[in-house]
Amino acid sequence: MQELSLNVDFSKEISHSCVKINKKRSCYKNKWERGVELDERLPHLSPFLAGIITGFVMGEGSFYLKIGKSKTCKSGYQLTPGFKINLKKQDCKILEDFRFIMNCGRVNYHRNSVTYCVEKMEDIFEVIIPFFDKYPLRNIKEQDFQYFKIISYKILKGEGKTLEGIKKILTIRDVMNNGGGVNRKSVAQIIKRRKFDEHKL
């Protein structure tokens, strides 16, 4: 597993968050870039129940990054950090309970499976990250979570709005989840194409 230093000064890169790719696009700022403070919304759980949830996520959960086209970012693309748990369809009650406890996210039903996923920025920063900071994972997914946090906060600060920022974020993503599956596109492939059909990377 590659090591990644967290002691990096991104202030210079963040200051160039809007590149001149499409002059007609305005530079959209999320509410946190405009100065709104994060407000943690941790569920009120006993340590026992929190431990059960953490253990379950260690086995079945994952953190990921999704990329898609955007009309509000000057780069033309939008990065979305996400958290999900995928189970067989007959286990849907578990994920419905999970959604109720966390009070965020949605449960998506597929033909043979069901997925609980969280992609809203508010929910990632105010629920998911604070929860796993307070109740840390104890296996390899703890390292994935730390990379996920770096990616999420870089996106929060606007770094995912430039092609250079996207390259850096995707480089971090490449060491998550054991390098990803066979369908994951490399940074070189994505940047070369400059054409992102919305998909999970």
Coordinates of N, CA and C in Angstrom, one line a residue:
M1 N 0.8 -1.2 0.0 CA 0.0 0.0 0.0 C 0.9 1.2 0.0
Q2 N 0.6 2.2 -0.9 CA 1.4 3.4 -1.0 C 1.1 4.3 0.2
E3 N 2.2 5.0 0.6 CA 2.1 5.9 1.7 C 1.8 7.3 1.1
L4 N 0.9 8.1 1.8 CA 0.6 9.4 1.3 C 0.8 10.4 2.5
S5 N 1.6 11.4 2.2 CA 1.9 12.4 3.3 C 0.7 13.4 3.4
L6 N 0.2 13.7 4.6 CA -0.9 14.6 4.8 C -0.3 16.0 5.0
N7 N 1.0 16.2 5.2 CA 1.5 17.5 5.4 C 1.9 18.2 4.1
V8 N 0.8 18.6 3.4 CA 1.0 19.2 2.1 C 0.3 20.6 2.1
D9 N 0.9 21.6 1.6 CA 0.3 22.9 1.5 C -0.4 23.1 0.2
F10 N -1.7 23.1 0.2 CA -2.5 23.2 -1.0 C -3.0 24.6 -1.2
S11 N -2.6 25.6 -0.4 CA -3.1 26.9 -0.5 C -2.9 27.5 -1.9
K12 N -1.7 27.3 -2.5 CA -1.5 27.9 -3.8 C -2.4 27.3 -4.9
E13 N -2.5 25.9 -4.8 CA -3.4 25.3 -5.8 C -4.8 25.7 -5.7
I14 N -5.3 25.8 -4.4 CA -6.7 26.1 -4.1 C -7.0 27.5 -4.7
S15 N -6.0 28.4 -4.6 CA -6.2 29.8 -5.1 C -6.5 29.9 -6.5
H16 N -6.1 28.8 -7.3 CA -6.3 28.8 -8.7 C -7.5 27.8 -9.1
S17 N -8.5 27.9 -8.3 CA -9.6 26.8 -8.4 C -10.4 27.0 -9.6
C18 N -10.3 28.1 -10.4 CA -11.1 28.2 -11.6 C -10.2 28.4 -12.8
V19 N -10.1 27.4 -13.7 CA -9.2 27.5 -14.8 C -10.0 28.0 -16.0
K20 N -9.2 28.5 -17.1 CA -9.8 29.2 -18.2 C -10.1 28.1 -19.3
I21 N -11.0 27.2 -19.0 CA -11.4 26.2 -20.0 C -12.6 26.6 -20.7
N22 N -13.5 27.2 -20.0 CA -14.8 27.7 -20.7 C -15.1 29.0 -20.0
K23 N -14.8 30.1 -20.7 CA -15.0 31.4 -20.2 C -16.5 31.7 -19.9
K24 N -17.4 31.0 -20.5 CA -18.8 31.3 -20.3 C -19.3 30.7 -19.0
R25 N -18.6 29.8 -18.4 CA -19.1 29.2 -17.2 C -18.7 30.1 -16.0
S26 N -19.6 30.2 -15.1 CA -19.3 31.0 -13.9 C -18.7 30.0 -12.8
C27 N -18.0 30.6 -11.9 CA -17.3 29.7 -10.9 C -18.3 29.5 -9.7
Y28 N -18.9 28.4 -9.6 CA -19.8 28.0 -8.5 C -19.0 27.8 -7.3
K29 N -19.5 28.3 -6.2 CA -18.9 28.0 -4.8 C -20.0 27.3 -4.0
N30 N -19.6 26.2 -3.3 CA -20.5 25.6 -2.4 C -20.6 26.4 -1.1
K31 N -21.5 26.1 -0.3 CA -21.8 27.0 0.9 C -20.7 27.0 1.8
W32 N -19.8 26.0 1.9 CA -18.7 26.0 2.8 C -17.6 26.9 2.3
E33 N -17.4 27.0 0.9 CA -16.5 27.9 0.3 C -16.9 29.3 0.6
R34 N -18.2 29.5 0.8 CA -18.8 30.9 1.1 C -18.8 31.2 2.6
G35 N -18.2 30.3 3.4 CA -18.0 30.6 4.8 C -19.0 30.0 5.8
V36 N -19.9 29.1 5.3 CA -20.8 28.4 6.2 C -20.0 27.3 7.0
E37 N -20.2 27.3 8.3 CA -19.5 26.3 9.1 C -20.2 24.9 9.0
L38 N -19.4 23.9 9.1 CA -19.9 22.5 9.2 C -20.6 22.3 10.5
D39 N -21.7 21.5 10.5 CA -22.4 21.3 11.7 C -22.6 19.8 11.9
E40 N -21.8 19.2 12.8 CA -21.9 17.7 12.9 C -23.2 17.2 13.4
R41 N -23.7 16.1 12.8 CA -25.0 15.6 13.1 C -24.9 14.1 13.4
L42 N -24.1 13.8 14.5 CA -23.9 12.4 14.9 C -25.1 11.8 15.5
P43 N -25.4 10.6 15.1 CA -26.6 9.9 15.7 C -26.3 9.6 17.2
H44 N -27.3 9.6 18.0 CA -27.1 9.3 19.5 C -27.2 7.8 19.7
L45 N -26.0 7.2 19.8 CA -25.9 5.7 19.9 C -25.1 5.3 21.2
S46 N -25.5 4.1 21.6 CA -24.7 3.6 22.7 C -23.4 3.1 22.1
P47 N -22.3 3.0 22.9 CA -21.0 2.5 22.3 C -21.2 1.1 21.7
F48 N -22.1 0.3 22.3 CA -22.3 -1.1 21.8 C -22.8 -1.1 20.4
L49 N -23.9 -0.3 20.2 CA -24.5 -0.2 18.9 C -23.6 0.4 17.9
A50 N -22.8 1.5 18.3 CA -21.9 2.1 17.4 C -20.8 1.1 17.0
G51 N -20.4 0.2 17.9 CA -19.4 -0.8 17.6 C -19.9 -1.8 16.6
I52 N -21.2 -2.2 16.7 CA -21.8 -3.1 15.8 C -21.8 -2.5 14.4
I53 N -22.2 -1.2 14.3 CA -22.2 -0.5 13.0 C -20.8 -0.5 12.4
T54 N -19.9 -0.1 13.2 CA -18.5 0.0 12.7 C -18.0 -1.4 12.2
G55 N -18.3 -2.4 13.0 CA -17.8 -3.8 12.6 C -18.5 -4.2 11.3
F56 N -19.8 -3.8 11.1 CA -20.5 -4.2 9.9 C -19.9 -3.5 8.7
V57 N -19.6 -2.2 8.9 CA -19.0 -1.5 7.7 C -17.6 -2.0 7.4
M58 N -16.9 -2.5 8.4 CA -15.5 -3.1 8.1 C -15.7 -4.3 7.2
G59 N -16.8 -5.0 7.2 CA -17.0 -6.1 6.4 C -17.7 -5.8 5.1
E60 N -18.6 -4.9 5.1 CA -19.5 -4.7 3.9 C -19.5 -3.3 3.3
G61 N -18.9 -2.3 4.0 CA -18.9 -0.9 3.5 C -17.7 -0.6 2.6
S62 N -17.9 0.6 1.9 CA -16.8 1.1 1.1 C -16.9 2.6 0.9
F63 N -15.8 3.2 0.7 CA -15.7 4.6 0.3 C -15.3 4.8 -1.1
Y64 N -15.9 5.7 -1.9 CA -15.6 5.8 -3.3 C -15.6 7.2 -3.8
L65 N -15.3 7.4 -5.0 CA -15.3 8.7 -5.7 C -16.0 8.6 -7.0
K66 N -17.0 9.4 -7.2 CA -17.7 9.4 -8.5 C -17.4 10.7 -9.3
I67 N -17.3 10.6 -10.6 CA -17.0 11.7 -11.4 C -18.1 11.8 -12.5
G68 N -18.5 13.1 -12.8 CA -19.5 13.2 -13.9 C -19.4 14.6 -14.5
K69 N -20.1 14.9 -15.5 CA -20.1 16.2 -16.2 C -20.8 17.2 -15.3
S70 N -20.4 18.5 -15.4 CA -21.0 19.5 -14.6 C -21.1 20.8 -15.5
K71 N -22.2 21.5 -15.3 CA -22.4 22.8 -16.0 C -22.0 24.0 -15.1
T72 N -21.7 23.7 -13.8 CA -21.3 24.8 -12.9 C -19.9 24.9 -12.6
C73 N -19.1 23.9 -12.9 CA -17.6 23.9 -12.6 C -16.9 24.2 -14.0
K74 N -15.9 25.1 -13.9 CA -15.3 25.5 -15.1 C -14.5 24.4 -15.8
S75 N -14.1 23.4 -15.0 CA -13.4 22.3 -15.6 C -14.4 21.4 -16.5
G76 N -15.7 21.6 -16.2 CA -16.7 20.8 -16.9 C -17.0 19.5 -16.2
Y77 N -16.4 19.2 -15.1 CA -16.6 17.9 -14.4 C -16.9 18.2 -12.9
Q78 N -17.5 17.2 -12.3 CA -17.8 17.3 -10.8 C -17.4 16.0 -10.2
L79 N -16.7 16.1 -9.0 CA -16.3 15.0 -8.2 C -17.2 14.9 -7.0
T80 N -17.7 13.7 -6.8 CA -18.6 13.4 -5.7 C -18.1 12.3 -4.8
P81 N -17.7 12.5 -3.6 CA -17.3 11.5 -2.7 C -18.5 10.7 -2.2
G82 N -18.4 9.5 -1.9 CA -19.5 8.7 -1.5 C -19.2 7.5 -0.6
F83 N -20.2 7.1 0.2 CA -20.1 5.9 1.1 C -21.2 5.0 0.8
K84 N -20.9 3.7 0.7 CA -22.0 2.7 0.4 C -21.8 1.4 1.1
I85 N -22.9 0.7 1.3 CA -23.0 -0.7 1.7 C -23.9 -1.4 0.8
N86 N -23.4 -2.6 0.2 CA -24.1 -3.4 -0.7 C -24.4 -4.7 -0.1
L87 N -25.7 -5.2 -0.2 CA -26.0 -6.5 0.4 C -27.0 -7.2 -0.6
K88 N -27.3 -8.4 -0.3 CA -28.3 -9.1 -1.1 C -29.6 -8.6 -0.8
K89 N -30.5 -8.7 -1.8 CA -31.8 -8.0 -1.7 C -32.6 -8.5 -0.5
Q90 N -32.5 -9.7 -0.1 CA -33.2 -10.2 1.1 C -32.8 -9.6 2.4
D91 N -31.7 -8.9 2.4 CA -31.2 -8.2 3.6 C -31.5 -6.7 3.6
C92 N -32.5 -6.3 2.8 CA -32.8 -4.9 2.7 C -33.2 -4.3 4.0
K93 N -33.8 -5.0 4.9 CA -34.2 -4.5 6.2 C -33.0 -3.9 7.0
I94 N -31.9 -4.6 6.9 CA -30.7 -4.1 7.6 C -30.3 -2.7 7.1
L95 N -30.3 -2.5 5.8 CA -29.9 -1.2 5.2 C -31.0 -0.2 5.5
E96 N -32.2 -0.5 5.5 CA -33.3 0.4 5.9 C -33.1 0.9 7.3
D97 N -32.8 0.0 8.2 CA -32.5 0.3 9.6 C -31.2 1.2 9.7
F98 N -30.2 0.9 8.9 CA -29.0 1.7 8.9 C -29.3 3.1 8.5
R99 N -30.1 3.3 7.4 CA -30.5 4.6 7.0 C -31.2 5.4 8.0
F100 N -32.1 4.7 8.8 CA -32.9 5.3 9.8 C -32.0 5.8 11.0
I101 N -31.0 4.9 11.3 CA -30.1 5.3 12.4 C -29.2 6.5 12.1
M102 N -28.6 6.4 10.8 CA -27.7 7.5 10.4 C -28.5 8.8 10.0
N103 N -29.8 8.6 9.7 CA -30.6 9.8 9.3 C -30.1 10.5 8.1
C104 N -29.6 9.8 7.2 CA -29.1 10.4 5.9 C -28.9 9.3 4.9
G105 N -28.7 9.7 3.7 CA -28.5 8.7 2.6 C -29.8 8.1 2.1
R106 N -29.7 7.1 1.2 CA -30.9 6.5 0.6 C -30.6 5.0 0.3
V107 N -31.6 4.2 0.2 CA -31.5 2.8 -0.1 C -32.0 2.6 -1.5
N108 N -31.1 2.1 -2.4 CA -31.5 1.8 -3.8 C -31.7 0.3 -4.0
Y109 N -32.8 -0.1 -4.6 CA -33.1 -1.5 -4.8 C -32.7 -1.9 -6.3
H110 N -32.0 -3.0 -6.4 CA -31.6 -3.5 -7.7 C -32.3 -4.9 -7.9
R111 N -32.0 -5.5 -9.0 CA -32.6 -6.8 -9.3 C -32.3 -7.8 -8.2
N112 N -31.0 -8.0 -7.9 CA -30.6 -9.0 -6.9 C -29.9 -8.5 -5.7
S113 N -29.8 -7.2 -5.6 CA -29.1 -6.6 -4.5 C -29.8 -5.3 -4.0
V114 N -29.3 -4.8 -2.9 CA -29.8 -3.5 -2.4 C -28.6 -2.7 -1.9
T115 N -28.6 -1.4 -2.1 CA -27.4 -0.6 -1.7 C -27.8 0.6 -0.9
Y116 N -27.2 0.8 0.3 CA -27.3 2.0 1.0 C -26.2 2.9 0.6
C117 N -26.5 4.2 0.2 CA -25.4 5.1 -0.2 C -25.6 6.5 0.2
V118 N -24.5 7.2 0.5 CA -24.6 8.6 0.9 C -23.6 9.3 0.0
E119 N -24.2 10.4 -0.7 CA -23.4 11.2 -1.6 C -23.6 12.7 -1.4
K120 N -24.6 13.1 -0.6 CA -24.8 14.5 -0.4 C -23.6 15.0 0.4
M121 N -23.1 16.2 0.0 CA -22.0 16.8 0.7 C -22.2 17.0 2.2
E122 N -23.4 17.5 2.5 CA -23.7 17.8 3.9 C -23.6 16.5 4.7
D123 N -24.2 15.4 4.2 CA -24.2 14.2 4.9 C -22.8 13.6 5.0
I124 N -22.0 13.7 4.0 CA -20.6 13.2 4.1 C -19.8 13.9 5.2
F125 N -19.9 15.3 5.2 CA -19.1 16.0 6.1 C -19.7 16.2 7.5
E126 N -21.0 16.1 7.6 CA -21.6 16.3 8.9 C -22.0 15.0 9.6
V127 N -22.1 13.9 8.9 CA -22.5 12.6 9.5 C -21.4 11.5 9.3
I128 N -21.1 11.2 8.1 CA -20.2 10.0 7.8 C -18.8 10.2 8.3
I129 N -18.2 11.3 8.0 CA -16.8 11.5 8.4 C -16.7 11.7 10.0
P130 N -17.6 12.5 10.6 CA -17.5 12.6 12.1 C -17.8 11.2 12.7
F131 N -18.7 10.4 12.2 CA -19.0 9.1 12.8 C -17.8 8.2 12.8
F132 N -17.1 8.1 11.7 CA -15.9 7.2 11.6 C -14.7 7.8 12.2
D133 N -14.7 9.1 12.5 CA -13.6 9.7 13.3 C -13.8 9.3 14.8
K134 N -15.1 9.3 15.2 CA -15.4 9.0 16.6 C -15.3 7.5 16.9
Y135 N -15.8 6.7 15.9 CA -15.8 5.3 16.0 C -15.0 4.7 14.9
P136 N -13.7 4.7 15.0 CA -12.8 4.3 13.9 C -12.9 2.8 13.5
L137 N -12.7 2.6 12.2 CA -12.6 1.3 11.6 C -11.3 0.7 12.1
R138 N -11.2 -0.6 12.1 CA -10.0 -1.3 12.7 C -9.3 -2.2 11.7
N139 N -9.7 -2.2 10.4 CA -9.0 -3.0 9.4 C -8.5 -2.1 8.3
I140 N -8.2 -2.7 7.2 CA -7.6 -1.9 6.1 C -8.5 -0.8 5.6
K141 N -9.8 -0.8 5.9 CA -10.7 0.2 5.5 C -10.5 1.5 6.2
E142 N -9.8 1.5 7.4 CA -9.4 2.7 8.1 C -8.5 3.5 7.2
Q143 N -7.6 2.9 6.5 CA -6.7 3.6 5.6 C -7.4 4.2 4.4
D144 N -8.4 3.4 3.9 CA -9.2 3.9 2.8 C -10.0 5.1 3.3
F145 N -10.5 5.1 4.5 CA -11.2 6.2 5.1 C -10.4 7.5 5.2
Q146 N -9.1 7.3 5.6 CA -8.2 8.5 5.7 C -8.0 9.1 4.3
Y147 N -7.8 8.3 3.3 CA -7.6 8.8 2.0 C -8.9 9.5 1.5
F148 N -10.0 8.9 1.8 CA -11.4 9.4 1.5 C -11.5 10.8 2.1
K149 N -11.1 11.0 3.4 CA -11.2 12.3 4.0 C -10.3 13.3 3.3
I150 N -9.1 12.9 2.9 CA -8.3 13.9 2.2 C -9.0 14.3 0.9
I151 N -9.5 13.4 0.2 CA -10.2 13.7 -1.1 C -11.4 14.6 -0.8
S152 N -12.2 14.2 0.2 CA -13.4 15.0 0.5 C -13.1 16.4 0.8
Y153 N -12.1 16.7 1.7 CA -11.8 18.0 2.1 C -11.1 18.8 1.0
K154 N -10.4 18.2 0.1 CA -9.9 18.9 -1.1 C -11.0 19.3 -2.0
I155 N -12.0 18.5 -2.1 CA -13.2 18.8 -2.9 C -14.0 20.0 -2.2
L156 N -14.1 19.9 -0.9 CA -14.8 20.9 -0.1 C -14.1 22.3 -0.4
K157 N -12.8 22.3 -0.5 CA -12.1 23.6 -0.6 C -12.1 24.1 -2.1
G158 N -12.6 23.3 -3.0 CA -12.7 23.7 -4.4 C -11.7 23.2 -5.3
E159 N -10.8 22.3 -4.8 CA -9.7 21.8 -5.6 C -10.2 20.9 -6.7
G160 N -11.3 20.3 -6.6 CA -11.8 19.4 -7.6 C -12.4 20.2 -8.8
K161 N -12.3 21.5 -8.9 CA -12.9 22.3 -10.0 C -11.9 22.5 -11.1
T162 N -10.6 22.2 -10.9 CA -9.7 22.3 -12.0 C -9.2 21.0 -12.4
L163 N -8.7 20.9 -13.7 CA -8.2 19.7 -14.2 C -7.0 19.2 -13.4
E164 N -6.1 20.2 -13.0 CA -4.9 19.8 -12.2 C -5.3 19.3 -10.9
G165 N -6.4 19.9 -10.3 CA -6.9 19.4 -9.0 C -7.5 18.0 -9.1
I166 N -8.2 17.8 -10.2 CA -8.8 16.5 -10.5 C -7.7 15.4 -10.6
K167 N -6.6 15.7 -11.3 CA -5.5 14.8 -11.4 C -5.0 14.4 -10.1
K168 N -4.8 15.4 -9.2 CA -4.2 15.1 -7.9 C -5.2 14.2 -7.1
I169 N -6.5 14.5 -7.1 CA -7.5 13.8 -6.4 C -7.6 12.4 -6.9
L170 N -7.5 12.2 -8.2 CA -7.6 10.8 -8.7 C -6.4 10.0 -8.4
T171 N -5.2 10.7 -8.3 CA -4.0 10.0 -7.9 C -4.2 9.4 -6.5
I172 N -4.8 10.2 -5.6 CA -5.0 9.7 -4.2 C -6.1 8.5 -4.3
R173 N -7.1 8.7 -5.1 CA -8.1 7.7 -5.2 C -7.5 6.4 -5.6
D174 N -6.5 6.4 -6.5 CA -5.9 5.2 -7.0 C -5.3 4.2 -6.0
V175 N -5.0 4.7 -4.8 CA -4.5 3.9 -3.7 C -5.6 3.4 -2.8
M176 N -6.9 3.8 -3.0 CA -8.0 3.3 -2.2 C -8.5 2.0 -2.7
N177 N -9.1 1.2 -1.8 CA -9.8 0.0 -2.1 C -8.9 -1.0 -2.9
N178 N -7.6 -1.1 -2.5 CA -6.7 -2.0 -3.1 C -6.5 -1.7 -4.6
G179 N -6.6 -0.4 -5.0 CA -6.4 -0.1 -6.4 C -7.6 -0.2 -7.2
G180 N -8.7 -0.6 -6.7 CA -10.0 -0.7 -7.4 C -10.1 -1.9 -8.3
G181 N -11.2 -2.0 -9.0 CA -11.5 -3.2 -9.8 C -10.9 -3.0 -11.2
V182 N -11.2 -4.0 -12.0 CA -10.7 -4.0 -13.4 C -11.3 -2.9 -14.3
N183 N -12.5 -2.4 -13.8 CA -13.2 -1.4 -14.6 C -12.8 0.0 -14.3
R184 N -12.0 0.2 -13.2 CA -11.6 1.5 -12.8 C -10.6 2.1 -13.8
K185 N -10.9 3.4 -14.3 CA -10.1 4.0 -15.2 C -8.9 4.7 -14.5
S186 N -7.7 4.6 -15.2 CA -6.5 5.2 -14.6 C -6.6 6.8 -14.8
V187 N -5.8 7.5 -14.0 CA -5.7 8.9 -14.2 C -5.4 9.3 -15.6
A188 N -4.4 8.6 -16.2 CA -4.0 9.0 -17.6 C -5.1 8.8 -18.6
Q189 N -5.9 7.7 -18.4 CA -7.0 7.4 -19.3 C -8.0 8.5 -19.2
I190 N -8.4 8.9 -18.0 CA -9.4 9.8 -17.8 C -9.0 11.2 -18.4
I191 N -7.8 11.7 -18.0 CA -7.4 13.0 -18.5 C -7.2 13.0 -20.0
K192 N -6.7 11.9 -20.6 CA -6.5 11.9 -22.0 C -7.8 12.0 -22.7
R193 N -8.9 11.3 -22.2 CA -10.1 11.3 -22.9 C -10.9 12.7 -22.8
R194 N -10.7 13.3 -21.5 CA -11.4 14.5 -21.2 C -12.9 14.4 -21.5
K195 N -13.4 13.2 -21.4 CA -14.8 13.0 -21.7 C -15.3 12.0 -20.6
F196 N -16.0 12.6 -19.6 CA -16.4 11.7 -18.5 C -17.9 11.4 -18.6
D197 N -18.2 10.2 -19.1 CA -19.6 9.7 -18.9 C -19.7 9.4 -17.4
E198 N -20.8 9.9 -16.8 CA -20.9 9.7 -15.4 C -20.8 8.3 -15.0
H199 N -19.9 8.0 -14.1 CA -19.7 6.6 -13.6 C -18.9 6.6 -12.3
K200 N -18.9 5.6 -11.6 CA -18.1 5.5 -10.4 C -16.7 4.9 -10.8
L201 N -15.7 5.6 -10.3 CA -14.4 5.3 -10.7 C -13.7 4.4 -9.6

